[in-house]
């Protein structure tokens, strides 16, 4: 339990502390987990039966009125088409992961996309295109997808290429190490160490300033990076806290140390030309945050590895670039 | 364009790694190719079977799958190579299968009379290969070998998936900062094109110097 120092201040830190406690519990294998013993599969954490958002949440979710959708707008085109075209992932536990049995995509991002589809078309019908992180801007500019839900960090540089609605979720980078490692207690201990990062993740650019003197190696996917950590190709794995938390739950060989050392604001990627669409999506976000839908989705997905209830959703437009 | 010029050193390091990987791998694949082609024409049936099995296995597996297996599966049985070494070994082994087939095609162009003549003057199998058959066979397939080397250059980009920072990975990283995929990947693409053109030029030069006109 001593691996985590609780030293947060402010409102957001409540959620972070809750996350930290849950991760400590998951990592040490103790605590009130009913399913402790056999490691649970990420994405099937057992909350609310099979860990997916209940149908009642979809059913109760808001639908835009005709007045919200002017003829000829992007929303109008989507409503006529009957489904929302989404750029996302299939391999991110708790965020956007395809269930190999049912074929449905589950997780926070996936459910947000379904709810936006419902808001526009009245049905939760989405068509998900898996896209690499390196082609998200190009896909949006070419209008190959309507929106991108992919833990897409809002940055001012990216905002010159595309538009971000939101932020709809905040998190931060944290440090994962092997379970038996006691030499690394926070990001400050990473100097001179070899650090594994996900290629094309914010860790690549954040690490040199957060841990000067560390050496990076990058792997294409989160499972690969986790495997590389367990196989001692590096001393630590720096990745988003939510991903590390689900990784620690699924892999008894790793643990998360220290508190998140950055604040990432995730936005919904949109084509930059269409200001009307951005305004529309932001209005939808305000609605689902206010009526509690957002919190229900969070609890069923990310909340299943975090104790203490849903955090306060981030304020719209609070990130530089949104 | 600013996205490229602001990160010339990162992209330059990536380019150097790509060239190193290509050169090391080409040499390794060439040696493997000659050995495997020799196995495939060897007088001993078992050796021929080994050569055939090698070609069939490595031509029928995707390179990316081989890379991921080599980098992540071997450590589970206690064997861990550095990432660059891993990528170089896997790509050389994979491309060796293709080169072996090109070299075998070259060997088939050498007249049967040449091999019989070599045997008639008392050369062993190894000697007739070294002095008579391979020199003529290789010179017949310079162009196909050059094409395989270009494919090899392009395939080195897959090393990015297993953590080697070559040109593609460097471009990925730069794009992460600049968020301008079109500019960054066009730049990287042009660099690959330039390298491929150089290989093509060298191949053409060798072809003109060495090819046997029949």
XYZ file of C-alpha atoms in Angstrom:
536
model
C 0.000 0.000 0.000
C 2.980 2.256 0.488
C 3.620 2.440 -3.239
C 1.258 5.363 -3.603
C 1.603 8.687 -1.872
C -1.659 10.518 -1.421
C -0.686 14.132 -1.727
C -3.270 15.794 -3.893
C -4.991 19.094 -3.473
C -7.956 20.579 -5.245
C -11.151 19.162 -6.641
C -9.833 17.014 -9.465
C -7.446 15.354 -7.063
C -10.405 13.674 -5.375
C -10.898 11.576 -8.468
C -7.188 11.005 -8.836
C -6.904 9.882 -5.226
C -9.789 7.530 -5.754
C -8.075 6.189 -8.860
C -4.813 5.824 -6.974
C -6.467 3.875 -4.183
C -8.158 1.576 -6.645
C -4.930 0.975 -8.510
C -3.109 0.268 -5.275
C -5.800 -2.252 -4.442
C -5.713 -3.791 -7.891
C -1.924 -3.836 -7.938
C -1.487 -5.358 -4.528
C -4.349 -7.769 -5.048
C -6.006 -6.950 -1.744
C -9.051 -4.889 -0.880
C -12.713 -5.406 -1.492
C -12.491 -6.844 -4.987
C -15.049 -9.599 -5.111
C -13.202 -11.209 -7.999
C -9.699 -11.082 -6.476
C -7.939 -14.361 -6.919
C -8.175 -14.985 -10.647
C -7.065 -11.862 -12.538
C -10.083 -10.353 -14.255
C -10.007 -9.603 -17.949
C -9.811 -5.892 -18.659
C -13.044 -4.726 -20.244
C -15.030 -7.376 -18.386
C -14.620 -6.131 -14.864
C -17.873 -7.530 -13.603
C -19.547 -4.268 -12.653
C -23.237 -4.395 -13.474
C -23.056 -8.006 -14.617
C -20.763 -8.104 -17.630
C -19.252 -4.650 -17.232
C -20.955 -2.947 -20.149
C -23.249 0.037 -20.080
C -26.812 -1.047 -19.366
C -29.322 -0.770 -22.204
C -31.419 1.535 -20.009
C -28.654 4.162 -20.172
C -28.783 4.136 -23.980
C -32.582 4.189 -23.899
C -32.707 7.198 -21.580
C -30.010 9.159 -23.487
C -31.092 12.397 -25.162
C -31.946 12.805 -28.850
C -31.524 16.135 -30.638
C -34.630 17.974 -31.740
C -35.197 18.830 -35.400
C -34.422 22.455 -34.546
C -30.905 21.405 -33.481
C -30.226 19.853 -36.874
C -30.521 22.389 -39.716
C -31.028 21.000 -43.223
C -27.760 20.596 -45.109
C -25.591 20.456 -41.978
C -23.149 17.649 -41.159
C -25.599 16.355 -38.557
C -28.366 16.292 -41.136
C -26.192 14.190 -43.457
C -25.439 11.750 -40.613
C -29.115 11.491 -39.662
C -30.044 10.756 -43.285
C -27.271 8.143 -43.495
C -28.587 6.496 -40.325
C -25.292 5.847 -38.539
C -22.290 7.746 -37.168
C -18.904 7.077 -38.742
C -16.326 6.901 -35.947
C -12.549 6.644 -35.954
C -11.367 4.615 -32.963
C -9.580 1.562 -31.598
C -10.489 -2.045 -30.909
C -7.674 -2.860 -28.466
C -7.968 -0.365 -25.608
C -9.452 -2.070 -22.524
C -12.126 -0.026 -20.735
C -11.931 2.650 -23.430
C -12.620 1.038 -26.795
C -12.173 -2.705 -27.028
C -13.960 -5.185 -29.250
C -15.554 -8.059 -27.360
C -14.397 -11.161 -29.246
C -17.577 -13.063 -28.344
C -20.298 -10.540 -29.093
C -18.355 -8.428 -31.600
C -19.540 -5.211 -29.962
C -17.072 -2.506 -29.046
C -17.081 -1.699 -25.341
C -15.574 1.009 -23.204
C -15.828 4.682 -22.389
C -14.902 6.025 -25.837
C -17.043 3.441 -27.631
C -20.087 4.251 -25.511
C -19.607 8.000 -25.938
C -19.638 7.418 -29.701
C -22.833 5.357 -29.456
C -24.511 8.065 -27.378
C -23.524 10.768 -29.873
C -24.935 8.566 -32.643
C -28.162 8.267 -30.676
C -28.287 12.033 -30.174
C -28.056 12.623 -33.924
C -29.883 9.669 -35.475
C -32.048 8.373 -32.630
C -30.240 4.995 -32.749
C -26.946 3.904 -31.182
C -25.753 2.752 -34.607
C -22.052 3.490 -35.253
C -19.602 2.303 -37.874
C -16.163 2.182 -36.293
C -13.073 2.483 -38.453
C -9.877 1.564 -36.656
C -7.315 4.221 -37.338
C -3.682 4.603 -36.433
C -2.753 7.526 -34.256
C -0.588 8.867 -37.089
C -3.461 9.251 -39.542
C -6.169 10.772 -37.371
C -5.692 14.314 -38.654
C -5.598 13.180 -42.271
C -8.740 11.048 -41.833
C -10.662 13.971 -40.351
C -9.439 16.404 -42.981
C -10.481 14.005 -45.734
C -13.865 13.519 -43.972
C -13.313 9.748 -44.013
C -14.871 9.653 -40.548
C -17.315 12.046 -38.855
C -15.652 12.009 -35.442
C -12.631 10.507 -33.673
C -13.062 9.013 -30.185
C -9.621 7.659 -29.331
C -8.216 9.204 -26.123
C -7.260 12.009 -28.476
C -5.233 14.510 -26.455
C -6.061 18.126 -27.199
C -2.935 20.063 -28.173
C -2.643 23.532 -29.752
C -0.616 22.075 -32.667
C -3.284 19.487 -33.431
C -5.954 22.172 -33.129
C -4.395 23.959 -36.109
C -5.231 20.894 -38.241
C -8.554 19.704 -36.832
C -11.176 20.843 -34.312
C -11.687 19.418 -30.831
C -15.029 19.294 -29.071
C -14.763 18.841 -25.333
C -12.640 17.934 -23.418
C -14.883 15.011 -22.484
C -12.397 13.199 -20.199
C -9.207 14.079 -18.353
C -6.450 11.809 -17.212
C -2.668 11.970 -17.032
C 0.565 10.110 -17.625
C 1.749 7.812 -14.859
C 4.555 5.313 -14.317
C 4.189 1.528 -14.378
C 6.977 -0.769 -13.161
C 7.461 -4.477 -12.540
C 5.945 -5.652 -9.287
C 9.280 -6.547 -7.685
C 10.882 -3.192 -8.512
C 11.384 -0.948 -5.493
C 13.903 1.501 -6.981
C 11.338 3.560 -8.902
C 8.764 5.376 -6.805
C 7.783 8.234 -9.094
C 8.653 9.869 -12.394
C 11.597 11.601 -10.635
C 13.368 8.243 -10.305
C 13.428 7.681 -14.057
C 16.638 9.622 -14.793
C 19.189 7.293 -16.363
C 16.595 4.529 -16.751
C 15.253 2.959 -19.925
C 11.608 3.882 -20.253
C 9.102 2.132 -22.493
C 6.492 4.324 -24.130
C 3.742 3.782 -26.655
C 4.748 5.112 -30.058
C 2.676 8.191 -30.927
C 1.512 8.774 -27.358
C 2.000 11.996 -25.390
C 4.628 10.180 -23.306
C 7.073 10.486 -26.203
C 7.142 14.265 -25.919
C 6.375 14.630 -22.196
C 9.091 12.294 -20.922
C 12.236 14.274 -21.829
C 11.099 17.224 -19.707
C 9.492 15.187 -16.895
C 12.430 12.793 -16.544
C 15.589 14.343 -18.022
C 18.300 11.801 -18.793
C 15.933 8.913 -19.385
C 16.222 6.764 -22.496
C 13.034 5.874 -24.409
C 12.044 2.891 -26.448
C 8.709 2.983 -28.224
C 6.371 0.132 -29.109
C 3.419 0.222 -31.456
C 0.654 -0.966 -29.130
C -0.145 -0.953 -25.420
C -0.066 -4.778 -25.075
C 3.373 -4.837 -26.728
C 4.674 -2.152 -24.396
C 3.331 -4.015 -21.351
C 4.930 -7.230 -22.563
C 8.218 -5.409 -23.114
C 8.107 -4.114 -19.521
C 7.489 -7.591 -18.129
C 10.320 -8.942 -20.309
C 12.692 -6.330 -18.852
C 13.370 -4.441 -22.064
C 12.943 -1.310 -19.962
C 12.725 -0.313 -16.311
C 9.397 1.486 -16.485
C 6.415 2.042 -18.746
C 5.014 5.545 -18.984
C 1.461 5.626 -20.256
C -1.895 7.148 -19.534
C -3.138 6.364 -16.015
C -6.369 4.715 -17.236
C -4.484 2.323 -19.509
C -1.902 1.497 -16.819
C -4.664 0.878 -14.300
C -6.408 -1.653 -16.521
C -3.012 -3.152 -17.375
C -2.155 -3.567 -13.692
C -5.486 -5.236 -13.076
C -4.909 -7.752 -15.846
C -1.191 -8.334 -15.211
C -0.150 -9.352 -11.695
C 3.472 -8.718 -12.698
C 3.168 -4.948 -12.835
C 2.129 -2.073 -10.605
C 1.570 1.660 -10.954
C 3.712 3.983 -8.836
C 3.362 7.657 -7.947
C 0.615 9.985 -9.027
C -0.073 11.088 -12.617
C 2.463 13.769 -13.494
C 0.669 15.429 -16.403
C -2.892 16.442 -17.146
C -4.207 15.175 -20.432
C -7.466 16.542 -21.742
C -9.111 14.241 -24.257
C -11.208 15.791 -27.012
C -13.535 14.577 -29.727
C -11.744 15.062 -33.043
C -13.787 16.821 -35.731
C -13.198 18.344 -39.137
C -11.884 21.863 -38.656
C -14.015 23.570 -41.316
C -17.318 22.788 -39.652
C -17.761 25.096 -36.646
C -21.483 24.306 -36.526
C -20.794 20.602 -35.886
C -18.360 21.413 -33.072
C -20.919 23.637 -31.384
C -23.509 20.878 -31.761
C -21.230 18.233 -30.188
C -20.318 20.547 -27.312
C -24.005 21.162 -26.663
C -24.568 17.401 -26.558
C -21.676 16.999 -24.087
C -23.194 19.637 -21.809
C -26.502 17.770 -21.938
C -25.171 14.316 -21.068
C -22.936 15.739 -18.338
C -25.876 17.532 -16.762
C -28.356 14.630 -16.884
C -25.929 12.093 -15.372
C -25.479 9.949 -18.501
C -21.768 10.796 -18.616
C -21.280 9.606 -15.017
C -23.164 6.355 -15.675
C -20.967 5.548 -18.660
C -17.835 6.375 -16.670
C -18.880 4.150 -13.769
C -19.646 1.170 -16.000
C -16.318 1.418 -17.839
C -13.305 3.208 -16.308
C -15.059 3.323 -12.952
C -14.909 -0.458 -12.738
C -11.199 -0.274 -11.856
C -11.487 2.958 -9.843
C -13.221 3.195 -6.504
C -15.109 6.230 -5.270
C -17.595 7.107 -7.996
C -17.422 9.235 -11.109
C -15.265 12.395 -11.100
C -16.555 15.808 -12.111
C -16.486 15.925 -15.917
C -13.959 18.423 -17.330
C -15.257 21.875 -18.235
C -15.850 22.358 -21.956
C -13.215 24.462 -23.650
C -10.897 24.209 -20.641
C -7.983 22.789 -22.646
C -5.750 24.936 -24.849
C -6.927 24.041 -28.351
C -10.497 23.022 -27.555
C 7.484 22.325 -44.639
C 8.315 23.885 -41.241
C 7.252 20.624 -39.648
C 10.095 18.920 -41.521
C 12.830 21.532 -41.249
C 12.306 21.952 -37.506
C 13.042 18.273 -36.893
C 15.841 17.541 -39.355
C 18.095 15.987 -36.710
C 15.505 13.447 -35.498
C 14.573 12.555 -39.066
C 18.285 12.404 -39.974
C 18.994 9.934 -37.149
C 16.041 7.837 -38.324
C 17.346 7.911 -41.906
C 20.823 6.790 -40.777
C 19.270 3.890 -38.827
C 17.216 2.904 -41.879
C 20.346 2.894 -44.062
C 22.316 0.897 -41.464
C 19.512 -1.613 -41.101
C 19.221 -1.933 -44.878
C 22.956 -2.463 -45.420
C 23.408 -4.973 -42.564
C 20.285 -6.856 -43.592
C 21.151 -6.928 -47.300
C 24.553 -8.462 -46.582
C 23.006 -11.045 -44.241
C 20.143 -11.860 -46.608
C 22.567 -12.220 -49.549
C 24.726 -14.734 -47.650
C 21.640 -16.653 -46.511
C 20.210 -16.526 -50.027
C 23.366 -18.030 -51.555
C 23.484 -20.764 -48.897
C 19.804 -21.648 -49.290
C 19.979 -21.599 -53.113
C 22.980 -23.927 -52.913
C 21.036 -26.244 -50.593
C 18.182 -26.317 -53.084
C 20.444 -27.581 -55.916
C 22.600 -29.818 -53.699
C 23.026 -33.464 -54.738
C 21.898 -34.700 -51.288
C 18.055 -35.010 -50.985
C 18.043 -34.041 -47.284
C 19.862 -30.766 -47.996
C 17.448 -30.003 -50.831
C 14.539 -30.623 -48.444
C 16.028 -28.231 -45.867
C 16.431 -25.529 -48.516
C 12.869 -26.012 -49.761
C 11.463 -25.946 -46.233
C 13.317 -22.690 -45.472
C 11.936 -20.961 -48.554
C 8.395 -22.248 -48.031
C 8.311 -21.230 -44.356
C 9.712 -17.733 -44.688
C 7.971 -16.803 -47.953
C 4.622 -17.770 -46.458
C 4.762 -15.846 -43.175
C 4.144 -12.109 -42.876
C 7.255 -10.196 -41.864
C 5.415 -8.269 -39.153
C 4.265 -11.496 -37.506
C 7.850 -12.801 -37.573
C 9.141 -9.583 -36.012
C 6.576 -9.601 -33.209
C 7.229 -13.297 -32.527
C 10.977 -12.857 -32.456
C 10.916 -9.777 -30.220
C 8.183 -10.873 -27.779
C 8.144 -14.681 -27.862
C 11.873 -15.446 -27.583
C 12.293 -13.615 -24.248
C 9.712 -15.976 -22.726
C 12.224 -18.807 -23.206
C 15.060 -16.644 -21.945
C 16.574 -15.368 -25.196
C 16.648 -11.589 -25.567
C 18.454 -9.686 -28.299
C 18.739 -5.900 -28.569
C 15.928 -4.481 -30.714
C 18.091 -3.421 -33.670
C 19.782 -6.831 -33.748
C 16.407 -8.572 -33.552
C 15.012 -6.568 -36.461
C 18.175 -7.122 -38.544
C 18.126 -10.903 -37.961
C 14.417 -11.279 -38.761
C 14.478 -9.149 -41.911
C 17.656 -10.891 -43.160
C 16.139 -14.342 -42.577
C 12.893 -13.315 -44.287
C 14.457 -11.630 -47.313
C 16.985 -14.468 -47.576
C 14.145 -16.725 -48.739
C 13.276 -14.353 -51.601
C 16.925 -13.858 -52.573
C 17.452 -17.624 -52.550
C 14.721 -18.049 -55.157
C 16.140 -15.262 -57.339
C 19.629 -16.786 -57.112
C 18.249 -20.236 -57.922
C 16.618 -18.751 -61.025
C 20.038 -17.367 -61.940
C 21.699 -20.736 -61.437
C 19.112 -22.318 -63.741
C 20.244 -20.022 -66.548
C 23.725 -21.583 -66.449
C 23.934 -24.285 -69.097
C 24.121 -27.892 -67.993
C 27.252 -28.219 -70.143
C 29.047 -25.777 -67.821
C 28.462 -27.982 -64.777
C 29.417 -31.117 -66.715
C 32.596 -29.465 -67.990
C 33.486 -28.383 -64.440
C 33.062 -31.934 -63.215
C 35.036 -33.269 -66.175
C 38.111 -31.233 -65.244
C 37.928 -32.683 -61.727
C 36.288 -29.856 -59.724
C 34.280 -30.882 -56.661
C 30.657 -29.730 -56.197
C 31.837 -26.844 -54.012
C 34.560 -25.794 -56.408
C 32.332 -25.902 -59.485
C 29.735 -23.832 -57.597
C 32.283 -21.254 -56.481
C 34.261 -20.916 -59.697
C 31.816 -21.802 -62.460
C 28.133 -21.828 -61.571
C 27.547 -19.058 -58.963
C 29.584 -16.339 -60.733
C 27.562 -16.844 -63.903
C 24.261 -17.424 -62.089
C 24.503 -14.288 -59.939
C 25.420 -12.114 -62.925
C 22.262 -13.272 -64.692
C 19.931 -12.019 -61.947
C 21.408 -8.676 -60.858
C 18.202 -6.812 -61.704
C 15.843 -9.118 -59.712
C 18.247 -9.003 -56.751
C 18.182 -5.197 -56.913
C 14.377 -5.257 -56.845
C 14.396 -7.502 -53.776
C 16.840 -5.097 -52.087
C 14.403 -2.237 -52.732
C 11.590 -4.300 -51.190
C 13.926 -5.021 -48.271
C 14.493 -1.282 -47.779
C 10.734 -0.709 -47.632
C 10.305 -3.637 -45.241
C 12.767 -2.137 -42.749
C 9.945 0.311 -41.901
C 8.178 -2.553 -40.100
C 10.957 -2.479 -37.500
C 9.188 0.640 -36.177
C 6.469 -1.629 -34.775
C 8.943 -3.367 -32.483
C 10.628 -0.277 -31.132
C 13.473 0.434 -33.552
C 13.671 4.171 -34.201
C 14.237 4.182 -37.957
C 12.897 6.650 -40.480
C 9.227 5.668 -40.163
C 9.334 5.765 -36.364
C 11.134 9.111 -36.432
C 8.436 10.454 -38.772
C 5.760 9.130 -36.392
C 7.358 10.944 -33.479
C 7.726 14.202 -35.380
C 4.116 13.936 -36.507
C 3.055 13.444 -32.921
C 4.480 16.861 -32.088
C 3.557 18.715 -35.270
C 0.296 16.943 -36.153
C 0.976 17.409 -39.872
C 0.893 13.866 -41.270
C 0.792 14.916 -44.915
C 3.964 17.032 -44.754
C 5.872 14.665 -42.465
C 5.060 11.430 -44.266
C 5.528 12.989 -47.694
C 9.019 13.964 -46.550
C 9.745 10.486 -45.221
C 8.292 8.962 -48.393
C 10.585 11.084 -50.552
C 13.577 9.930 -48.488
C 12.608 6.290 -49.058
C 12.172 7.031 -52.762
C 15.631 8.570 -52.919
C 17.197 5.532 -51.255
C 15.321 3.206 -53.616
C 16.540 5.235 -56.611
C 20.126 4.902 -55.362
C 19.749 1.117 -55.111
C 18.210 1.119 -58.600
C 21.135 3.149 -60.003
C 23.737 0.856 -58.410
C 21.893 -2.175 -59.748
C 21.765 -0.677 -63.231
C 25.488 0.098 -63.118
C 26.368 -3.443 -61.986
C 24.060 -4.874 -64.626
C 25.817 -2.956 -67.410
C 29.266 -3.897 -66.101
C 28.679 -7.545 -65.236
C 25.737 -9.004 -67.109
C 26.621 -11.770 -69.513
C 25.281 -11.176 -72.978
C 24.203 -14.451 -74.469
